[in-house]
Coordinates of C-alpha atoms and ligand atoms in Angstrom, one line a residue:
Chain J
M1327 CA -11.5 54.3 -24.5
F1328 CA -12.2 57.5 -26.2
D1329 CA -15.4 57.9 -28.2
A1330 CA -17.5 60.4 -30.1
I1331 CA -19.2 61.7 -27.0
D1332 CA -15.9 62.3 -25.3
K1333 CA -14.7 64.2 -28.4
Q1334 CA -17.8 66.4 -28.3
L1335 CA -17.4 67.1 -24.6
L1336 CA -13.8 68.0 -25.1
K1337 CA -14.7 70.3 -27.9
E1338 CA -17.3 72.0 -25.7
V1339 CA -15.3 72.4 -22.5
A1340 CA -11.8 73.0 -23.8
D1341 CA -12.2 73.9 -27.5
L1342 CA -10.1 70.9 -28.3
E1343 CA -10.4 69.2 -31.7
A1344 CA -7.2 67.1 -31.2
I1345 CA -4.6 66.4 -28.5
P1346 CA -3.6 69.8 -27.2
K1347 CA -0.2 71.4 -27.6
G1348 CA 1.9 71.6 -24.5
A1349 CA 1.1 70.1 -21.1
Y1350 CA -2.2 68.4 -20.5
N1351 CA -4.1 66.0 -18.2
I1352 CA -7.3 64.6 -19.4
R1353 CA -9.5 62.8 -16.9
K1354 CA -12.5 60.6 -17.9
N1355 CA -14.9 59.0 -15.5
G1356 CA -12.6 59.4 -12.5
K1357 CA -9.6 58.0 -14.3
L1358 CA -6.6 59.4 -16.2
L1359 CA -7.1 59.3 -19.9
G1360 CA -3.9 61.0 -20.9
R1361 CA -1.1 63.2 -19.6
E1362 CA 1.8 65.1 -21.1
V1363 CA 4.2 67.4 -19.3
S1364 CA 6.6 69.9 -20.8
A1365 CA 10.0 71.1 -19.9
N1366 CA 8.6 73.9 -17.8
I1367 CA 5.3 72.5 -16.7
N1368 CA 5.1 69.4 -14.6
I1369 CA 2.0 67.4 -13.7
E1370 CA 2.0 64.7 -11.0
N1371 CA -0.5 63.0 -8.8
N1372 CA -0.8 64.5 -5.3
P1373 CA 0.3 62.4 -2.4
E1374 CA -3.3 61.9 -1.3
G1375 CA -4.1 60.4 -4.6
N1376 CA -7.2 62.5 -5.1
G1377 CA -5.9 65.0 -7.6
I1378 CA -2.9 66.5 -9.4
I1379 CA -0.3 69.1 -8.8
I1380 CA 0.6 71.3 -11.7
R1381 CA 3.9 73.1 -11.3
V1382 CA 4.9 75.9 -13.7
A1383 CA 8.6 76.7 -13.4
P1384 CA 9.6 80.3 -12.9
N1385 CA 9.9 82.5 -16.0
T1386 CA 7.8 80.1 -18.1
V1387 CA 6.0 82.3 -20.7
N1388 CA 3.5 81.7 -23.4
E1389 CA 2.7 78.1 -22.4
S1390 CA -0.6 76.5 -21.7
V1391 CA -2.0 73.6 -19.7
H1392 CA -5.2 71.8 -20.5
I1393 CA -6.8 69.9 -17.8
P1394 CA -10.3 68.9 -18.9
V1395 CA -12.5 66.4 -17.1
I1396 CA -15.2 64.5 -18.8
L1397 CA -17.9 62.3 -17.3
S1398 CA -20.3 60.0 -19.0
Q1399 CA -20.8 57.2 -16.5
A1400 CA -24.2 57.1 -14.9
G1401 CA -24.2 57.4 -11.1
L1402 CA -20.6 58.6 -10.9
H1403 CA -19.7 61.4 -8.6
D1404 CA -16.1 62.4 -9.0
T1405 CA -14.2 64.7 -6.7
V1406 CA -10.7 66.1 -7.4
Y1407 CA -8.3 68.4 -5.6
N1408 CA -5.9 70.1 -8.0
T1409 CA -3.1 72.4 -7.0
F1410 CA -1.5 74.9 -9.4
I1411 CA 1.8 76.4 -8.5
I1412 CA 2.6 79.2 -10.9
G1413 CA 6.3 80.2 -10.7
E1414 CA 7.7 83.7 -10.4
D1415 CA 7.4 85.9 -13.5
S1416 CA 5.8 83.2 -15.5
D1417 CA 2.9 83.9 -17.9
V1418 CA 0.6 80.9 -18.6
T1419 CA -2.9 80.0 -19.7
I1420 CA -4.8 77.2 -18.0
V1421 CA -7.8 75.7 -19.6
A1422 CA -9.9 73.6 -17.3
G1423 CA -13.5 72.6 -17.4
C1424 CA -15.8 69.8 -17.0
G1425 CA -18.2 68.2 -19.5
I1426 CA -20.9 65.8 -18.4
H1427 CA -22.8 63.6 -20.7
C1428 CA -25.8 62.0 -19.1
G1429 CA -27.6 59.3 -21.0
G1430 CA -29.6 57.7 -18.2
S1431 CA -31.7 58.4 -15.2
K1432 CA -29.0 58.3 -12.6
S1433 CA -27.3 61.5 -11.6
E1434 CA -23.7 62.4 -12.4
G1435 CA -21.5 64.9 -10.8
H1436 CA -18.1 66.5 -10.5
E1437 CA -16.5 68.6 -7.8
G1438 CA -13.3 70.2 -8.8
I1439 CA -11.4 72.0 -6.1
H1440 CA -8.7 74.1 -7.7
E1441 CA -6.1 75.8 -5.6
F1442 CA -3.8 78.3 -7.2
R1443 CA -0.6 79.7 -5.8
L1444 CA 0.7 82.6 -7.8
E1445 CA 4.3 83.4 -6.9
R1446 CA 5.7 87.0 -7.2
G1447 CA 5.1 88.5 -10.6
A1448 CA 3.3 85.4 -12.0
R1449 CA 0.6 85.9 -14.5
M1450 CA -2.2 83.4 -15.1
R1451 CA -5.2 83.3 -17.3
Y1452 CA -7.6 80.6 -16.2
V1453 CA -10.5 79.6 -18.4
E1454 CA -13.1 77.2 -17.0
K1455 CA -16.1 76.0 -18.8
H1456 CA -18.8 73.7 -17.5
V1457 CA -21.3 72.0 -19.8
A1458 CA -23.7 69.2 -19.6
L1459 CA -25.2 67.3 -22.5
G1460 CA -27.2 64.2 -23.2
E1461 CA -30.8 63.1 -23.3
G1462 CA -30.8 61.3 -19.9
T1463 CA -33.1 62.4 -17.1
G1464 CA -30.4 62.1 -14.3
K1465 CA -29.4 65.3 -12.5
R1466 CA -26.1 66.8 -13.7
I1467 CA -24.3 68.3 -10.8
L1468 CA -21.2 70.5 -11.0
N1469 CA -19.7 72.1 -8.0
P1470 CA -16.5 73.9 -8.8
T1471 CA -14.3 75.7 -6.2
T1472 CA -11.4 77.9 -6.9
R1473 CA -9.0 79.2 -4.2
V1474 CA -6.5 81.7 -5.3
F1475 CA -3.5 82.9 -3.3
M1476 CA -1.7 85.8 -5.0
K1477 CA 1.8 87.0 -4.0
Q1478 CA 3.2 90.4 -4.8
D1479 CA 2.6 91.8 -8.2
S1480 CA 1.0 88.7 -9.5
Y1481 CA -1.9 88.9 -11.9
A1482 CA -4.8 86.5 -12.5
E1483 CA -7.6 86.6 -15.0
M1484 CA -10.3 84.0 -14.5
E1485 CA -13.1 83.3 -16.9
L1486 CA -15.7 81.0 -15.4
T1487 CA -18.6 79.9 -17.6
Q1488 CA -21.6 77.6 -17.2
L1489 CA -23.9 77.9 -20.1
G1490 CA -26.8 75.6 -19.7
G1491 CA -27.4 71.9 -19.1
V1492 CA -26.2 71.8 -15.5
D1493 CA -29.1 71.1 -13.1
H1494 CA -27.3 71.9 -9.9
A1495 CA -24.3 74.0 -9.3
R1496 CA -22.7 75.4 -6.2
R1497 CA -19.8 77.6 -7.3
V1498 CA -17.3 78.9 -4.8
N1499 CA -14.5 81.3 -5.5
E1500 CA -12.1 82.5 -2.8
A1501 CA -9.1 84.7 -3.3
E1502 CA -6.5 86.5 -1.3
V1503 CA -4.8 89.2 -3.2
G1504 CA -1.4 90.3 -2.1
P1505 CA 0.5 93.6 -2.5
G1506 CA 0.3 95.1 -6.0
A1507 CA -1.5 92.0 -7.3
S1508 CA -4.6 92.1 -9.5
L1509 CA -7.4 89.7 -9.9
M1510 CA -10.1 89.8 -12.6
I1511 CA -12.9 87.4 -12.4
T1512 CA -15.7 87.1 -15.0
E1513 CA -18.4 84.6 -14.2
R1514 CA -21.1 83.8 -16.7
V1515 CA -24.0 81.5 -15.9
L1516 CA -27.0 80.6 -17.8
T1517 CA -29.7 78.4 -16.3
E1518 CA -33.0 77.2 -17.7
K1519 CA -35.8 74.7 -17.0
D1520 CA -35.7 74.1 -13.2
Q1521 CA -32.0 74.3 -12.9
Q1522 CA -30.4 76.0 -9.9
A1523 CA -27.0 77.7 -9.5
K1524 CA -25.5 79.4 -6.6
S1525 CA -22.3 81.4 -6.7
E1526 CA -20.5 82.3 -3.5
N1527 CA -17.5 84.5 -3.6
E1528 CA -15.1 85.8 -1.0
L1529 CA -12.4 88.1 -2.2
I1530 CA -9.9 89.4 0.3
L1531 CA -7.7 92.3 -0.7
S1532 CA -4.9 92.0 1.8
G1533 CA -2.0 93.7 0.2
E1534 CA -1.2 97.4 -0.3
G1535 CA -2.1 98.4 -3.9
S1536 CA -4.0 95.2 -4.6
R1537 CA -6.9 95.2 -7.0
A1538 CA -9.9 93.0 -7.7
N1539 CA -12.7 93.2 -10.2
M1540 CA -15.5 90.7 -10.3
V1541 CA -18.0 90.7 -13.1
S1542 CA -21.0 88.4 -12.9
R1543 CA -23.5 87.9 -15.7
S1544 CA -26.5 85.7 -15.1
V1545 CA -29.2 84.7 -17.5
I1546 CA -32.1 83.0 -15.8
K1547 CA -34.6 81.3 -18.1
G1548 CA -37.6 79.0 -17.6
D1549 CA -38.3 78.3 -13.9
S1550 CA -34.6 78.3 -13.0
R1551 CA -33.0 80.1 -10.1
Q1552 CA -29.6 81.7 -9.6
D1553 CA -28.2 83.3 -6.5
F1554 CA -25.1 85.3 -6.4
Y1555 CA -23.2 86.3 -3.3
V1556 CA -19.9 88.2 -3.0
N1557 CA -18.0 89.5 -0.1
L1558 CA -15.3 92.0 -1.1
I1559 CA -13.1 92.5 1.9
A1560 CA -10.4 95.2 2.0
R1561 CA -7.6 94.9 4.5
A1562 CA -5.2 97.4 2.9
K1563 CA -5.1 100.4 0.7
C1564 CA -6.6 98.8 -2.4
F1565 CA -9.2 99.0 -5.1
G1566 CA -12.1 96.6 -5.6
H1567 CA -15.1 96.6 -7.9
I1568 CA -18.1 94.3 -8.3
E1569 CA -20.4 94.4 -11.2
C1570 CA -23.3 91.9 -11.2
D1571 CA -26.1 91.9 -13.7
A1572 CA -28.9 89.4 -14.0
I1573 CA -31.3 89.1 -16.8
I1574 CA -34.5 87.3 -15.9
M1575 CA -36.6 85.6 -18.6
D1576 CA -39.8 83.7 -18.2
N1577 CA -40.3 82.8 -14.5
G1578 CA -36.7 82.8 -13.3
V1579 CA -35.8 84.1 -9.9
N1580 CA -32.6 85.6 -8.6
E1581 CA -31.1 86.9 -5.5
T1582 CA -28.0 89.1 -5.7
I1583 CA -26.2 90.2 -2.6
P1584 CA -22.9 92.1 -3.1
A1585 CA -21.2 93.1 0.1
L1586 CA -18.4 95.6 0.5
K1587 CA -16.3 95.4 3.6
A1588 CA -13.6 98.0 4.2
Q1589 CA -11.4 97.1 7.1
H1590 CA -8.8 99.7 6.1
P1591 CA -9.4 103.5 5.8
D1592 CA -7.8 103.7 2.4
A1593 CA -9.9 101.0 0.8
E1594 CA -11.8 102.0 -2.3
L1595 CA -14.7 99.6 -3.0
T1596 CA -17.5 100.0 -5.4
H1597 CA -20.3 97.9 -6.8
E1598 CA -23.0 98.0 -9.5
A1599 CA -25.8 95.5 -9.4
S1600 CA -28.9 95.1 -11.5
I1601 CA -31.7 92.5 -12.0
G1602 CA -34.3 92.8 -14.6
K1603 CA -35.8 91.7 -17.9
I1604 CA -34.1 92.4 -21.2
A1605 CA -34.3 96.2 -21.7
S1606 CA -37.0 97.1 -24.2
D1607 CA -34.9 99.8 -25.8
Q1608 CA -32.3 97.2 -26.7
L1609 CA -34.9 95.0 -28.2
M1610 CA -36.5 97.9 -30.1
K1611 CA -33.1 98.9 -31.5
L1612 CA -32.3 95.4 -32.8
M1613 CA -35.8 94.9 -34.2
S1614 CA -35.6 98.3 -36.0
L1615 CA -32.5 96.8 -37.7
G1616 CA -34.7 94.0 -39.1
L1617 CA -34.3 91.3 -36.4
D1618 CA -37.4 89.4 -35.2
Y1619 CA -38.2 89.4 -31.5
D1620 CA -36.5 86.0 -30.9
E1621 CA -33.4 86.9 -32.9
A1622 CA -33.1 90.1 -31.0
V1623 CA -33.4 88.4 -27.7
N1624 CA -30.7 85.9 -28.7
R1625 CA -28.3 88.6 -29.8
I1626 CA -28.7 90.5 -26.6
I1627 CA -28.2 87.4 -24.5
Q1628 CA -25.2 86.3 -26.6
G1629 CA -23.5 89.6 -26.2
F1630 CA -24.3 89.8 -22.5
L1631 CA -22.7 86.4 -21.9
K1632 CA -19.8 87.0 -24.3
Chain V
M1207 CA -44.4 107.4 -49.5
I1208 CA -45.9 107.5 -46.0
E1209 CA -49.4 108.6 -45.5
I1210 CA -51.0 108.9 -42.1
K1211 CA -54.6 109.3 -41.6
D1212 CA -56.4 110.5 -38.4
L1213 CA -53.6 109.0 -36.3
R1214 CA -54.2 109.1 -32.6
F1215 CA -52.2 108.0 -29.6
I1216 CA -54.0 108.4 -26.3
A1217 CA -52.2 107.6 -23.1
P1218 CA -52.9 107.9 -19.4
E1219 CA -51.4 111.1 -17.9
S1220 CA -48.1 110.2 -16.2
D1221 CA -49.2 111.9 -13.0
A1222 CA -52.8 110.6 -12.9
E1223 CA -53.6 107.2 -14.3
D1224 CA -57.3 107.9 -14.5
R1225 CA -57.0 111.0 -16.8
R1226 CA -56.1 110.4 -20.4
R1227 CA -54.5 112.7 -22.9
A1228 CA -54.1 112.6 -26.6
I1229 CA -50.4 112.8 -27.2
V1230 CA -50.9 112.5 -31.0
D1231 CA -54.2 114.0 -31.7
G1232 CA -55.6 112.9 -35.0
I1233 CA -52.8 113.8 -37.4
D1234 CA -53.3 113.6 -41.2
F1235 CA -50.2 114.0 -43.3
R1236 CA -48.5 112.7 -46.5
F1237 CA -44.7 112.5 -46.6
E1238 CA -43.9 112.5 -50.3
A1239 CA -41.3 110.1 -51.8
G1240 CA -37.8 111.4 -51.9
K1241 CA -38.5 114.6 -49.9
F1242 CA -36.7 115.9 -46.8
Y1243 CA -38.9 116.9 -43.9
G1244 CA -37.9 118.9 -40.8
I1245 CA -40.2 118.1 -38.0
T1246 CA -40.0 120.5 -35.1
G1247 CA -42.0 121.8 -32.2
P1248 CA -41.8 122.3 -28.4
N1249 CA -40.6 119.7 -26.0
G1250 CA -43.3 117.3 -25.2
S1251 CA -45.4 118.2 -28.3
G1252 CA -45.5 114.6 -29.6
K1253 CA -42.7 114.5 -32.2
T1254 CA -41.0 111.4 -30.9
T1255 CA -44.4 109.7 -30.4
L1256 CA -45.3 110.4 -34.0
A1257 CA -42.0 109.0 -35.2
K1258 CA -42.4 105.9 -33.1
L1259 CA -45.9 105.4 -34.4
I1260 CA -44.6 105.3 -37.9
M1261 CA -41.9 102.8 -37.0
G1262 CA -44.3 100.7 -35.1
I1263 CA -42.5 101.1 -31.8
V1264 CA -45.7 102.6 -30.3
E1265 CA -49.1 101.3 -31.2
P1266 CA -51.7 103.8 -32.2
T1267 CA -55.0 104.1 -30.4
S1268 CA -56.6 104.6 -33.8
G1269 CA -55.8 105.7 -37.4
T1270 CA -54.0 104.4 -40.4
I1271 CA -50.4 104.4 -41.7
L1272 CA -49.8 103.6 -45.3
M1273 CA -46.5 103.1 -47.0
E1274 CA -46.5 103.3 -50.8
G1275 CA -50.3 102.8 -50.5
R1276 CA -50.1 99.7 -48.4
D1277 CA -51.5 99.6 -44.9
I1278 CA -48.5 98.9 -42.6
G1279 CA -50.5 99.1 -39.4
N1280 CA -50.3 95.4 -38.7
L1281 CA -46.5 95.1 -39.4
S1282 CA -44.1 94.7 -36.5
V1283 CA -41.1 96.9 -36.0
A1284 CA -38.9 94.3 -37.7
E1285 CA -41.3 94.0 -40.6
R1286 CA -41.4 97.7 -41.1
A1287 CA -37.6 97.7 -41.0
R1288 CA -37.6 95.1 -43.7
A1289 CA -40.1 97.1 -45.7
G1290 CA -37.6 99.9 -45.9
I1291 CA -38.1 102.2 -42.9
S1292 CA -35.1 102.8 -40.7
Y1293 CA -35.0 104.7 -37.5
S1294 CA -32.5 106.7 -35.3
F1295 CA -33.6 106.9 -31.7
Q1296 CA -33.5 110.1 -29.7
N1297 CA -32.3 108.1 -26.8
A1298 CA -30.1 105.3 -28.2
A1299 CA -30.1 102.0 -26.5
R1300 CA -26.9 100.9 -24.7
F1301 CA -25.9 97.3 -24.5
K1302 CA -23.5 95.0 -22.8
G1303 CA -21.2 93.0 -25.0
I1304 CA -22.4 94.4 -28.3
T1305 CA -20.1 96.4 -30.4
F1306 CA -20.7 99.0 -33.1
R1307 CA -19.5 96.3 -35.5
D1308 CA -22.2 94.0 -34.4
L1309 CA -24.9 96.6 -34.9
L1310 CA -23.6 97.7 -38.2
S1311 CA -23.4 94.0 -39.4
I1312 CA -26.9 93.4 -38.4
A1313 CA -28.1 96.6 -40.1
A1314 CA -26.2 95.9 -43.3
G1315 CA -26.8 92.2 -43.3
T1316 CA -23.1 91.5 -43.8
E1317 CA -20.0 91.0 -41.7
D1318 CA -17.7 91.6 -44.6
E1319 CA -15.0 94.0 -43.5
D1320 CA -14.7 95.8 -46.8
K1321 CA -18.5 96.4 -47.0
L1322 CA -18.6 97.7 -43.4
A1323 CA -15.6 100.0 -44.2
A1324 CA -17.5 101.2 -47.3
I1325 CA -20.5 102.1 -45.1
I1326 CA -18.3 104.0 -42.6
A1327 CA -16.7 105.9 -45.5
R1328 CA -20.1 106.7 -46.9
V1329 CA -21.4 107.9 -43.5
G1330 CA -18.1 109.9 -43.0
I1331 CA -18.7 111.1 -39.4
C1332 CA -17.4 108.1 -37.6
S1333 CA -14.0 106.5 -38.0
M1334 CA -13.0 102.9 -38.6
D1335 CA -11.6 102.6 -35.1
F1336 CA -15.1 103.1 -33.8
L1337 CA -15.9 99.7 -35.2
D1338 CA -14.9 97.6 -32.2
K1339 CA -16.2 100.0 -29.5
P1340 CA -18.8 98.4 -27.3
V1341 CA -22.1 100.2 -27.5
D1342 CA -22.4 100.5 -23.8
A1343 CA -22.8 103.0 -21.0
K1344 CA -19.3 104.3 -21.5
L1345 CA -19.9 105.8 -24.9
S1346 CA -20.3 109.6 -25.0
G1347 CA -23.6 111.1 -26.0
G1348 CA -22.2 112.3 -29.3
E1349 CA -20.5 109.0 -30.1
I1350 CA -23.7 107.0 -29.6
K1351 CA -25.6 109.4 -31.9
K1352 CA -23.1 108.9 -34.6
I1353 CA -23.5 105.1 -34.2
E1354 CA -27.3 105.5 -34.4
L1355 CA -26.9 107.5 -37.6
A1356 CA -24.6 105.0 -39.2
T1357 CA -26.8 102.0 -38.4
T1358 CA -29.8 103.9 -39.9
I1359 CA -28.0 104.6 -43.1
A1360 CA -26.5 101.1 -43.3
R1361 CA -30.0 99.8 -43.8
N1362 CA -30.2 101.5 -47.2
P1363 CA -33.7 102.7 -46.3
K1364 CA -36.5 104.0 -48.5
V1365 CA -37.6 106.1 -45.5
A1366 CA -35.2 107.2 -42.9
I1367 CA -36.5 108.7 -39.6
Y1368 CA -34.0 110.6 -37.4
D1369 CA -35.1 111.7 -34.0
E1370 CA -32.9 114.6 -33.0
P1371 CA -29.7 113.2 -34.6
D1372 CA -27.8 116.3 -33.6
T1373 CA -28.1 116.2 -29.8
G1374 CA -24.7 115.9 -28.3
I1375 CA -23.0 116.3 -31.7
D1376 CA -20.2 118.8 -31.8
L1377 CA -20.4 122.0 -33.8
W1378 CA -17.9 120.7 -36.4
T1379 CA -20.0 117.6 -37.2
I1380 CA -23.4 119.2 -37.5
G1381 CA -22.7 120.6 -41.0
P1382 CA -21.3 117.4 -42.3
M1383 CA -24.3 115.5 -40.8
V1384 CA -26.8 117.8 -42.6
D1385 CA -24.8 117.3 -45.9
L1386 CA -24.8 113.6 -45.3
L1387 CA -28.5 113.4 -45.0
K1388 CA -29.0 115.6 -48.0
R1389 CA -26.6 113.5 -50.0
E1390 CA -28.5 110.3 -49.0
Q1391 CA -31.7 112.0 -50.1
R1392 CA -30.2 113.1 -53.4
E1393 CA -28.3 110.0 -54.4
Y1394 CA -30.6 107.3 -53.1
G1395 CA -33.9 109.1 -53.1
V1396 CA -34.4 108.5 -49.4
T1397 CA -37.5 110.0 -48.0
T1398 CA -36.1 111.7 -44.9
L1399 CA -37.8 112.7 -41.7
V1400 CA -35.6 114.6 -39.3
V1401 CA -37.0 115.6 -35.9
S1402 CA -34.9 118.6 -34.8
H1403 CA -34.7 121.9 -33.0
N1404 CA -31.7 122.8 -35.1
R1405 CA -31.9 125.5 -37.7
A1406 CA -29.3 123.7 -39.9
F1407 CA -31.6 120.8 -40.4
L1408 CA -34.8 122.9 -40.7
E1409 CA -33.2 125.0 -43.4
A1410 CA -32.0 122.0 -45.3
A1411 CA -35.5 120.5 -45.4
D1412 CA -37.9 120.7 -48.3
A1413 CA -40.7 121.1 -45.9
I1414 CA -41.2 121.9 -42.2
V1415 CA -43.8 120.1 -40.1
L1416 CA -44.4 121.9 -36.9
I1417 CA -46.0 119.8 -34.2
R1418 CA -47.8 121.5 -31.3
D1419 CA -50.0 119.7 -28.7
G1420 CA -50.1 116.5 -30.7
G1421 CA -51.2 118.1 -33.9
I1422 CA -49.7 119.8 -36.9
A1423 CA -49.6 123.5 -36.4
Y1424 CA -48.0 124.2 -39.7
S1425 CA -46.5 122.5 -42.7
G1426 CA -44.8 124.0 -45.6
G1427 CA -41.7 126.0 -46.4
F1428 CA -39.1 127.2 -43.9
E1429 CA -39.8 130.9 -44.5
G1430 CA -43.4 130.4 -43.9
A1431 CA -42.6 128.6 -40.6
L1432 CA -40.5 131.5 -39.3
P1433 CA -43.2 133.6 -37.7
I1434 CA -44.6 130.7 -35.8
L1435 CA -41.2 129.4 -34.8
T1436 CA -40.2 132.7 -33.4
D1437 CA -43.4 133.0 -31.5
L1438 CA -42.7 132.9 -27.8
S1439 CA -45.3 130.3 -27.3
V1440 CA -43.0 128.0 -29.2
C1441 CA -39.7 129.2 -27.9
G1442 CA -39.5 128.0 -24.4
Y1443 CA -36.5 130.2 -23.6
G1444 CA -38.3 133.5 -23.9
D1445 CA -36.2 136.3 -22.6
I1446 CA -32.9 134.5 -22.3
C1447 CA -33.1 133.5 -26.0
E1448 CA -30.3 135.3 -27.8
G1449 CA -32.1 135.3 -31.1
E1450 CA -32.4 133.0 -34.0
S1451 CA -29.2 133.7 -35.8
D1452 CA -26.8 133.4 -32.9
V1453 CA -27.9 130.3 -31.1
R1454 CA -29.4 128.4 -33.9
C1455 CA -32.3 127.9 -31.6
Y1456 CA -35.7 127.1 -32.9
R1457 CA -37.5 125.7 -30.0
Ligands
ATP2556 N1 -46.5 105.9 -23.5 C1 -46.7 107.1 -22.9 N2 -47.6 107.2 -21.9 C2 -47.8 108.4 -21.3 N3 -47.3 109.6 -21.8 C3 -46.5 109.5 -22.8 C4 -46.1 108.3 -23.4 N4 -45.3 108.6 -24.4 C5 -45.1 109.9 -24.4 N5 -45.8 110.5 -23.4 C6 -45.9 112.0 -23.2 O1 -46.3 112.6 -24.4 C7 -45.7 113.8 -24.5 C8 -45.0 113.9 -25.9 O2 -43.8 113.1 -25.8 P1 -42.8 113.0 -27.0 O3 -41.6 112.2 -26.6 O4 -43.5 112.6 -28.2 O5 -42.4 114.5 -27.1 P2 -41.3 115.2 -28.1 O6 -42.1 116.2 -28.9 O7 -40.5 114.3 -28.8 O8 -40.4 116.1 -27.1 P3 -38.9 116.4 -27.1 O9 -38.7 117.6 -27.9 O10 -38.6 116.7 -25.7 O11 -38.1 115.2 -27.5 C9 -44.8 114.0 -23.3 O12 -45.4 114.8 -22.4 C10 -44.6 112.6 -22.8 O13 -44.4 112.6 -21.4
MG2557 MG1 -38.6 113.7 -28.7

């Protein structure tokens, strides 16, 4: 069964208008809806039967994997453990994400625990979007976890997005970055009404010459709350940077706690953090170009979360 | 074009909240249509405040602002922009995730690549590869001023207000910038108000407005302004000033 709501959810989370090219695994309400493997990318159930293993063969380049999850069954709480093994010198894009449609009063939730093992020289772009739609009053809960293990000279770019609709989120990202490897994480979260989101991050720079850069952008509307924690831990000569900005609108609240921990004398760690309302000079500039107050606010938020 | 009557802006002293000070102290002035005004005066004299009052960025304590005979006192910044006033900030805003292209498209009301290219060609002082630069904290002081100028011109304004468009601008660009504003004035009849300490802009102006202590100390031709401009009470540099012709300094 695949209906209009599913279509809309897939469009929102994975930008899909049709069956994707290349390998994919689409999960709906805890069950497999469709799967396709390619010559270089294999997808199989894990032995525990609670998730999938995606194996990208070494030297696979310019391929993508789509693994969206959609949920539209009241009362369902779905948990999956997915493992990604990204072979040596490969270069792939993984599009994940979860869309919840809630039509009733019962809560719905999804916990996706994604573990990535990047082999030597592997490059991965991981795009994860979380959305929740529907008129129902039930709580929509999304708790994603990523764990990234990066071998020598591997590269990972992760874009993690949650733009509205999710009532409760506990987002966890953990990474261990090996020698010469680089990790770039961008997390964008928008909350409104009385939604709550918490993001907990632990990034360990364990290899010589490793790099990590985490950018967090939060927009906190209505009476919502967002908290952001990151521990950036250096165990070798490395470079790490955290940039976290939160824009508070209405009555939102935010706690941002970036922590830098150098356990090696040659570590270079920096952070920038800010919490505040939309800057009035930005608003004035856009209004002086003819935008009304609300339009100006929208453009600033749009850019900020882009 | 713009007429201000008994315009006042009174604010609490920054160091003592209970004392108040007139930052703009009852200014009456008429900016004639199609003319180019050089507004100058010492730091802190109220030039930016006056410019912001006209744009609606700062609300006056009292007084009237008319544009083409119509009272615009109740118009918001956006409404004044749509009525044909455009504004270059002395301290330009920096964004996150907004590019020069975004600002220029908003200003021009089009995303059409050819039209944006035409504006950039018309402005002349910033190149096409500026277009996708983020307007963020990384831009240099001169770069962001060029972007301010371009977005101001892109509005095709009736009245253009430039608050110190030349700060941070390199020596090679000042001349072309003056020429550009003069050309805009000539070709499109733009009423031009330039706040500047730079002789190049003041010489190019049809009239000088000298602001001191929140009031107009002089208005009229450049030559007539010279004695007051060179007066040490206006030039904050006193002894170290190397003279008017060498440093182009008219503080
Ligand atoms: N909202 C405000 N509240 C209190 N004081 C203000 C306010 N706005 C401006 N001022 C003060 O008014 C004075 C005039 O400021 P303004 O920015 O208009 O000066 P200016 O002539 O543009 O100076 P500059 O040449 O340095 O740009 C300054 O002393 C400033 O601190
Ligand atoms: Mg000023």
